[in-house]
Amino acid sequence: VAPEAAAGGPLALVRTGDVIVLDVEARRIEVDVPADELARRTPDKATVDGYAAPRRGWERLYVDHVTQADTGADLDFLIGSSGSEVSRESH
């Protein structure tokens, strides 16, 4: 969902089966896991090594330019360039 997950941010601690709470109106996304359990988890080393610092290509563009989930996971250089309406045909 966001570059910070690949860089070892909080989303990197999410595991299969975890409940994700999404509040669109409040622009909030959280993992419903106790803080002590999250503190025991570590990001998968292969993911962090493979995606945290790509040198070029699509992965580099993703890390450098995709905004966080709470701001729409959009490309930062496209924000505002086509208005705020998203047509059905766009996805």
Coordinates of C-alpha atoms in Angstrom, one line a residue:
V1 CA 0.0 0.0 0.0
A2 CA 2.8 2.4 0.8
P3 CA 6.6 2.7 0.3
E4 CA 7.1 2.8 4.0
A5 CA 6.0 -0.8 4.3
A6 CA 8.8 -2.0 2.1
A7 CA 11.2 0.2 4.1
G8 CA 10.3 -1.5 7.3
G9 CA 7.6 0.8 8.5
P10 CA 4.5 -0.3 10.4
L11 CA 2.8 -2.0 7.5
A12 CA 5.8 -4.3 7.3
L13 CA 4.7 -5.8 10.6
V14 CA 1.3 -6.9 9.3
R15 CA 0.9 -10.7 9.0
T16 CA -1.7 -12.9 7.3
G17 CA -4.8 -13.1 9.4
D18 CA -4.3 -9.7 11.1
V19 CA -7.5 -7.5 11.1
I20 CA -7.1 -4.2 9.4
V21 CA -9.3 -1.3 10.4
L22 CA -10.1 1.2 7.7
D23 CA -11.8 4.5 8.4
V24 CA -12.1 6.3 5.1
E25 CA -13.9 9.4 6.6
A26 CA -11.1 9.9 9.2
R27 CA -8.4 8.9 6.6
R28 CA -7.1 6.3 9.0
I29 CA -5.9 2.7 8.5
E30 CA -4.7 0.6 11.4
V31 CA -3.8 -3.0 12.2
D32 CA -5.9 -4.4 15.1
V33 CA -3.0 -6.1 16.9
P34 CA -1.9 -5.3 20.5
A35 CA 1.1 -3.0 20.8
D36 CA 3.1 -5.6 22.7
E37 CA 2.6 -8.1 19.8
L38 CA 3.7 -5.5 17.2
A39 CA 6.8 -4.7 19.3
R40 CA 7.8 -8.4 19.2
R41 CA 7.5 -8.5 15.4
T42 CA 10.3 -7.6 13.0
P43 CA 9.9 -6.8 9.3
D44 CA 10.8 -9.6 6.9
K45 CA 14.5 -9.1 6.0
A46 CA 14.1 -10.2 2.4
T47 CA 11.3 -7.6 1.8
V48 CA 13.3 -4.8 3.5
D49 CA 16.5 -5.7 1.6
G50 CA 14.8 -6.1 -1.7
Y51 CA 12.5 -3.0 -1.7
A52 CA 13.8 -0.5 0.7
A53 CA 16.4 1.1 -1.5
P54 CA 16.0 0.2 -5.2
R55 CA 18.4 1.9 -7.5
R56 CA 16.2 2.4 -10.5
G57 CA 13.1 1.4 -12.5
W58 CA 9.5 1.1 -11.3
E59 CA 10.5 0.2 -7.8
R60 CA 12.5 3.4 -7.5
L61 CA 9.6 5.4 -8.8
Y62 CA 7.3 3.7 -6.3
V63 CA 9.5 4.4 -3.4
D64 CA 10.2 8.0 -4.4
H65 CA 6.7 9.1 -5.6
V66 CA 3.8 7.0 -4.3
T67 CA 2.0 8.8 -1.5
Q68 CA 1.0 7.2 1.7
A69 CA -2.4 5.4 2.0
D70 CA -4.0 8.2 4.0
T71 CA -3.4 10.5 1.1
G72 CA -4.6 8.2 -1.6
A73 CA -1.6 6.1 -2.6
D74 CA -1.3 8.2 -5.7
L75 CA 1.8 9.4 -7.6
D76 CA 2.8 12.7 -6.0
F77 CA 3.6 14.3 -9.4
L78 CA 0.0 13.7 -10.6
I79 CA -1.8 15.2 -7.7
G80 CA -4.0 18.0 -8.8
S81 CA -3.2 17.6 -12.5
S82 CA -6.5 16.1 -13.5
G83 CA -9.0 17.4 -11.0
S84 CA -10.6 15.6 -8.1
E85 CA -13.1 13.5 -9.9
V86 CA -12.2 9.9 -10.6
S87 CA -14.3 8.4 -13.4
R88 CA -15.4 4.8 -13.3
E89 CA -13.2 4.0 -16.4
S90 CA -10.0 5.0 -14.5
H91 CA -9.7 1.6 -12.8

